[in-house]
Amino acid sequence: MARPLKIGLALGGGAARAFSHVGVLAGLERHGIAVDLVTGTSMGAILGAMYVTHRDVAALKVRLADYLHSEEFARSGFDFFRELDAQGEGLLFRMRRMVRRGVFNTLMVTRAALVSDEIAARNYAYLIDDLTVAQGRLPFAAIALDLRSGARTILDRGRLRDIVAASCAMPGVLNPVTLDGRLLVDGGWVEAVPVLAARELGADFVIAVEVGNPPENFPAPRNALDVIGRADALVRGTLANTQLKSADFILAPHNDVPHWADFSTAEQAIARGEEELERHLPALRRAIAGAGRRAWWRRG
């Protein structure tokens, strides 16, 4: 018998905004749309690895909720990044923001990363079981960028915690990860939503989940870092939009998460992911059915 249509799920990066992936997974599970493989970038890699380990969205939600109240999360430093860009009124607030900015700028030129390897490892250990990719219940791959060769790297074997750490190694925030002789950083700089990777793993039909917000208005830059950051974000956004065109179906939850490091909005982001799936469910079913018929005719 010819094999059925193989469905891949590509989960993009986005830190706190990526919690919308959980809502999408919950909706797919509730409506009986089974995926055959998962690829993830950055936070999408974390959530994808958690899902393929157990294929249980309810358990995934519980583990994430526990994590957000854990000592590991408190030590991760996300609150610092959120407060760095906070807006407020009054002289005291502005002075505190100047101090935080000064600390940030100093750390950026005196350290390779703002978060230590020990703290990062404890966070990954809290979220992800100590298993290999082969021990997961579904095929899985994470995406990283090799700093030495410049190559987009698909990580589809080995220890889950190691490949997730490589995919999440945001330059300047987390140290690059050395893995199999490669020096790897966050895959968001090369494939923010890993649609191409899902194809390479054998998917016939790829559902892409994009959780990044569109570019906001850009105020007058405060320093060179603001200019560099804006230009970098725009280039990566253009690359992501180009790569998304190769997906068979795109879900883009309007999660309304104001800042990538604001994890206080986790429940809201999850709910937005579920709403996005429900909104597009009829169209998704039609797209899958159509792809199945075309695949059948090609095989015939």
C-alpha positions as a Python dict, from the first residue, in 0.01 Angstrom:
ca = {
    (1, 'M'): (0, 0, 0),
    (2, 'A'): (127, 347, -84),
    (3, 'R'): (228, 545, 219),
    (4, 'P'): (-12, 820, 335),
    (5, 'L'): (63, 1189, 312),
    (6, 'K'): (342, 1275, 555),
    (7, 'I'): (265, 1599, 743),
    (8, 'G'): (544, 1810, 889),
    (9, 'L'): (505, 2086, 1146),
    (10, 'A'): (760, 2371, 1137),
    (11, 'L'): (773, 2577, 1457),
    (12, 'G'): (942, 2916, 1433),
    (13, 'G'): (1145, 3104, 1692),
    (14, 'G'): (1007, 3389, 1896),
    (15, 'A'): (1087, 3339, 2267),
    (16, 'A'): (773, 3427, 2469),
    (17, 'R'): (569, 3467, 2151),
    (18, 'A'): (644, 3106, 2060),
    (19, 'F'): (409, 2985, 2333),
    (20, 'S'): (142, 3019, 2063),
    (21, 'H'): (289, 2696, 1923),
    (22, 'V'): (141, 2514, 2222),
    (23, 'G'): (-205, 2638, 2131),
    (24, 'V'): (-161, 2523, 1772),
    (25, 'L'): (-48, 2179, 1893),
    (26, 'A'): (-349, 2159, 2124),
    (27, 'G'): (-585, 2242, 1837),
    (28, 'L'): (-427, 1988, 1602),
    (29, 'E'): (-452, 1722, 1872),
    (30, 'R'): (-814, 1806, 1954),
    (31, 'H'): (-922, 1784, 1590),
    (32, 'G'): (-730, 1465, 1515),
    (33, 'I'): (-480, 1616, 1271),
    (34, 'A'): (-172, 1405, 1336),
    (35, 'V'): (170, 1533, 1236),
    (36, 'D'): (441, 1289, 1131),
    (37, 'L'): (749, 1499, 1206),
    (38, 'V'): (842, 1827, 1375),
    (39, 'T'): (1113, 2082, 1310),
    (40, 'G'): (1190, 2380, 1529),
    (41, 'T'): (1407, 2688, 1554),
    (42, 'S'): (1510, 2848, 1884),
    (43, 'M'): (1207, 2848, 2119),
    (44, 'G'): (1026, 2646, 1854),
    (45, 'A'): (1299, 2385, 1894),
    (46, 'I'): (1242, 2370, 2271),
    (47, 'L'): (867, 2324, 2233),
    (48, 'G'): (908, 2083, 1944),
    (49, 'A'): (1152, 1868, 2143),
    (50, 'M'): (914, 1864, 2439),
    (51, 'Y'): (625, 1758, 2218),
    (52, 'V'): (798, 1477, 2027),
    (53, 'T'): (919, 1330, 2356),
    (54, 'H'): (568, 1252, 2486),
    (55, 'R'): (313, 1373, 2225),
    (56, 'D'): (99, 1501, 2513),
    (57, 'V'): (1, 1869, 2495),
    (58, 'A'): (-167, 1868, 2838),
    (59, 'A'): (154, 1744, 3002),
    (60, 'L'): (354, 1999, 2801),
    (61, 'K'): (136, 2283, 2935),
    (62, 'V'): (183, 2166, 3295),
    (63, 'R'): (559, 2146, 3256),
    (64, 'L'): (578, 2493, 3105),
    (65, 'A'): (363, 2641, 3382),
    (66, 'D'): (586, 2482, 3645),
    (67, 'Y'): (894, 2613, 3468),
    (68, 'L'): (768, 2972, 3465),
    (69, 'H'): (745, 2957, 3846),
    (70, 'S'): (1079, 2783, 3894),
    (71, 'E'): (1413, 2906, 4026),
    (72, 'E'): (1567, 2814, 3690),
    (73, 'F'): (1342, 3056, 3505),
    (74, 'A'): (1397, 3329, 3765),
    (75, 'R'): (1773, 3302, 3713),
    (76, 'S'): (1751, 3304, 3333),
    (77, 'G'): (1747, 3684, 3313),
    (78, 'F'): (1442, 3732, 3092),
    (79, 'D'): (1304, 4000, 3325),
    (80, 'F'): (1619, 4206, 3268),
    (81, 'F'): (1565, 4207, 2890),
    (82, 'R'): (1199, 4297, 2929),
    (83, 'E'): (1275, 4585, 3166),
    (84, 'L'): (1551, 4706, 2934),
    (85, 'D'): (1291, 4821, 2683),
    (86, 'A'): (1019, 4915, 2930),
    (87, 'Q'): (838, 5244, 2881),
    (88, 'G'): (735, 5470, 3166),
    (89, 'E'): (710, 5820, 3301),
    (90, 'G'): (898, 6018, 3562),
    (91, 'L'): (1256, 6109, 3638),
    (92, 'L'): (1319, 5806, 3862),
    (93, 'F'): (1200, 5564, 3596),
    (94, 'R'): (1419, 5727, 3331),
    (95, 'M'): (1722, 5712, 3561),
    (96, 'R'): (1667, 5342, 3629),
    (97, 'R'): (1637, 5276, 3257),
    (98, 'M'): (1962, 5462, 3191),
    (99, 'V'): (2137, 5248, 3451),
    (100, 'R'): (2001, 4928, 3299),
    (101, 'R'): (2107, 5044, 2954),
    (102, 'G'): (2453, 5125, 3084),
    (103, 'V'): (2488, 4783, 3243),
    (104, 'F'): (2368, 4615, 2924),
    (105, 'N'): (2607, 4809, 2699),
    (106, 'T'): (2900, 4735, 2932),
    (107, 'L'): (2822, 4363, 2944),
    (108, 'M'): (2786, 4342, 2567),
    (109, 'V'): (3146, 4457, 2514),
    (110, 'T'): (3305, 4274, 2808),
    (111, 'R'): (3143, 3929, 2787),
    (112, 'A'): (3082, 3674, 2514),
    (113, 'A'): (2731, 3613, 2652),
    (114, 'L'): (2500, 3762, 2914),
    (115, 'V'): (2371, 3425, 3042),
    (116, 'S'): (2617, 3165, 3174),
    (117, 'D'): (2638, 2812, 3035),
    (118, 'E'): (2544, 2672, 3378),
    (119, 'I'): (2219, 2869, 3398),
    (120, 'A'): (2131, 2783, 3037),
    (121, 'A'): (2194, 2412, 3097),
    (122, 'R'): (1973, 2411, 3406),
    (123, 'N'): (1690, 2566, 3208),
    (124, 'Y'): (1715, 2310, 2927),
    (125, 'A'): (1731, 2028, 3182),
    (126, 'Y'): (1411, 2150, 3348),
    (127, 'L'): (1221, 2150, 3020),
    (128, 'I'): (1363, 1863, 2816),
    (129, 'D'): (1413, 1501, 2914),
    (130, 'D'): (1766, 1363, 2881),
    (131, 'L'): (1695, 1163, 2566),
    (132, 'T'): (1829, 1137, 2214),
    (133, 'V'): (1636, 1236, 1903),
    (134, 'A'): (1601, 867, 1817),
    (135, 'Q'): (1418, 806, 2146),
    (136, 'G'): (1145, 1057, 2061),
    (137, 'R'): (802, 947, 1944),
    (138, 'L'): (831, 1148, 1622),
    (139, 'P'): (1120, 1245, 1393),
    (140, 'F'): (1257, 1583, 1499),
    (141, 'A'): (1518, 1833, 1389),
    (142, 'A'): (1638, 2172, 1511),
    (143, 'I'): (1809, 2441, 1306),
    (144, 'A'): (2130, 2626, 1391),
    (145, 'L'): (2383, 2848, 1214),
    (146, 'D'): (2748, 2738, 1196),
    (147, 'L'): (2957, 3046, 1275),
    (148, 'R'): (3269, 2903, 1113),
    (149, 'S'): (3133, 2789, 777),
    (150, 'G'): (2821, 3006, 762),
    (151, 'A'): (2620, 2694, 684),
    (152, 'R'): (2260, 2636, 782),
    (153, 'T'): (2277, 2323, 996),
    (154, 'I'): (2004, 2065, 1049),
    (155, 'L'): (2042, 1886, 1382),
    (156, 'D'): (1843, 1564, 1363),
    (157, 'R'): (2046, 1325, 1575),
    (158, 'G'): (2215, 1315, 1911),
    (159, 'R'): (2110, 1442, 2254),
    (160, 'L'): (1797, 1657, 2249),
    (161, 'R'): (1928, 1902, 2507),
    (162, 'D'): (2245, 1960, 2305),
    (163, 'I'): (2078, 2030, 1973),
    (164, 'V'): (1816, 2253, 2135),
    (165, 'A'): (2090, 2449, 2312),
    (166, 'A'): (2259, 2507, 1977),
    (167, 'S'): (1937, 2620, 1810),
    (168, 'C'): (1865, 2862, 2099),
    (169, 'A'): (2211, 3016, 2132),
    (170, 'M'): (2107, 3377, 2067),
    (171, 'P'): (2423, 3575, 1981),
    (172, 'G'): (2528, 3795, 2270),
    (173, 'V'): (2280, 3640, 2511),
    (174, 'L'): (2393, 3276, 2514),
    (175, 'N'): (2733, 3133, 2427),
    (176, 'P'): (2776, 2951, 2095),
    (177, 'V'): (2752, 2574, 2130),
    (178, 'T'): (3030, 2346, 2008),
    (179, 'L'): (2880, 2031, 1861),
    (180, 'D'): (3052, 1777, 1637),
    (181, 'G'): (3329, 2023, 1558),
    (182, 'R'): (3089, 2303, 1463),
    (183, 'L'): (3041, 2634, 1644),
    (184, 'L'): (2664, 2686, 1644),
    (185, 'V'): (2428, 2972, 1724),
    (186, 'D'): (2054, 3044, 1707),
    (187, 'G'): (1891, 2909, 1391),
    (188, 'G'): (1673, 3220, 1364),
    (189, 'W'): (1954, 3388, 1174),
    (190, 'V'): (1928, 3135, 891),
    (191, 'E'): (1585, 2966, 901),
    (192, 'A'): (1346, 3131, 1144),
    (193, 'V'): (1060, 2896, 1052),
    (194, 'P'): (1215, 2562, 945),
    (195, 'V'): (994, 2475, 649),
    (196, 'L'): (1286, 2366, 431),
    (197, 'A'): (1412, 2141, 709),
    (198, 'A'): (1073, 1970, 731),
    (199, 'R'): (1092, 1899, 358),
    (200, 'E'): (1438, 1753, 401),
    (201, 'L'): (1309, 1524, 674),
    (202, 'G'): (1055, 1386, 428),
    (203, 'A'): (739, 1594, 478),
    (204, 'D'): (498, 1602, 182),
    (205, 'F'): (282, 1873, 340),
    (206, 'V'): (430, 2137, 573),
    (207, 'I'): (231, 2343, 823),
    (208, 'A'): (441, 2647, 920),
    (209, 'V'): (374, 2838, 1241),
    (210, 'E'): (508, 3195, 1238),
    (211, 'V'): (480, 3378, 1571),
    (212, 'G'): (690, 3687, 1511),
    (213, 'N'): (522, 4026, 1521),
    (214, 'P'): (547, 4252, 1213),
    (215, 'P'): (803, 4534, 1238),
    (216, 'E'): (690, 4817, 1464),
    (217, 'N'): (744, 5188, 1416),
    (218, 'F'): (1109, 5271, 1463),
    (219, 'P'): (1172, 5575, 1685),
    (220, 'A'): (1489, 5779, 1677),
    (221, 'P'): (1774, 5540, 1768),
    (222, 'R'): (1941, 5591, 2105),
    (223, 'N'): (2275, 5445, 2000),
    (224, 'A'): (2453, 5230, 1741),
    (225, 'L'): (2314, 4911, 1897),
    (226, 'D'): (1960, 5028, 1818),
    (227, 'V'): (2050, 5080, 1453),
    (228, 'I'): (2230, 4747, 1426),
    (229, 'G'): (1945, 4564, 1596),
    (230, 'R'): (1681, 4718, 1370),
    (231, 'A'): (1871, 4642, 1050),
    (232, 'D'): (1935, 4285, 1166),
    (233, 'A'): (1568, 4228, 1249),
    (234, 'L'): (1453, 4360, 911),
    (235, 'V'): (1696, 4140, 716),
    (236, 'R'): (1600, 3829, 912),
    (237, 'G'): (1232, 3911, 866),
    (238, 'T'): (1272, 3938, 489),
    (239, 'L'): (1455, 3604, 478),
    (240, 'A'): (1185, 3437, 688),
    (241, 'N'): (905, 3567, 465),
    (242, 'T'): (1082, 3436, 156),
    (243, 'Q'): (1130, 3092, 309),
    (244, 'L'): (768, 3077, 428),
    (245, 'K'): (650, 3082, 66),
    (246, 'S'): (753, 2717, 37),
    (247, 'A'): (511, 2608, 312),
    (248, 'D'): (182, 2441, 218),
    (249, 'F'): (-10, 2614, 496),
    (250, 'I'): (85, 2903, 724),
    (251, 'L'): (-57, 2976, 1068),
    (252, 'A'): (36, 3318, 1212),
    (253, 'P'): (-120, 3367, 1556),
    (254, 'H'): (-183, 3731, 1648),
    (255, 'N'): (-49, 3672, 1998),
    (256, 'D'): (-19, 4041, 2097),
    (257, 'V'): (285, 3964, 2312),
    (258, 'P'): (448, 4309, 2347),
    (259, 'H'): (803, 4192, 2413),
    (260, 'W'): (990, 3876, 2321),
    (261, 'A'): (1102, 3829, 2683),
    (262, 'D'): (761, 3888, 2845),
    (263, 'F'): (667, 3538, 2960),
    (264, 'S'): (390, 3672, 3182),
    (265, 'T'): (176, 3652, 2867),
    (266, 'A'): (219, 3274, 2823),
    (267, 'E'): (-147, 3182, 2869),
    (268, 'Q'): (-254, 3458, 2632),
    (269, 'A'): (-9, 3341, 2364),
    (270, 'I'): (-129, 2980, 2398),
    (271, 'A'): (-490, 3091, 2362),
    (272, 'R'): (-407, 3291, 2049),
    (273, 'G'): (-248, 2982, 1896),
    (274, 'E'): (-565, 2780, 1958),
    (275, 'E'): (-778, 3058, 1811),
    (276, 'E'): (-561, 3072, 1499),
    (277, 'L'): (-598, 2698, 1444),
    (278, 'E'): (-975, 2710, 1492),
    (279, 'R'): (-1006, 3007, 1256),
    (280, 'H'): (-825, 2826, 976),
    (281, 'L'): (-932, 2468, 1049),
    (282, 'P'): (-1171, 2427, 749),
    (283, 'A'): (-910, 2567, 508),
    (284, 'L'): (-639, 2348, 661),
    (285, 'R'): (-850, 2035, 623),
    (286, 'R'): (-921, 2121, 259),
    (287, 'A'): (-552, 2186, 191),
    (288, 'I'): (-449, 1852, 345),
    (289, 'A'): (-718, 1665, 152),
    (290, 'G'): (-615, 1831, -173),
    (291, 'A'): (-249, 1750, -115),
    (292, 'G'): (-343, 1390, -42),
    (293, 'R'): (-533, 1357, -368),
    (294, 'R'): (-247, 1508, -568),
    (295, 'A'): (0, 1274, -400),
    (296, 'W'): (-225, 977, -483),
    (297, 'W'): (-243, 1077, -850),
    (298, 'R'): (134, 1123, -870),
    (299, 'R'): (188, 778, -723),
    (300, 'G'): (-73, 634, -955),
}
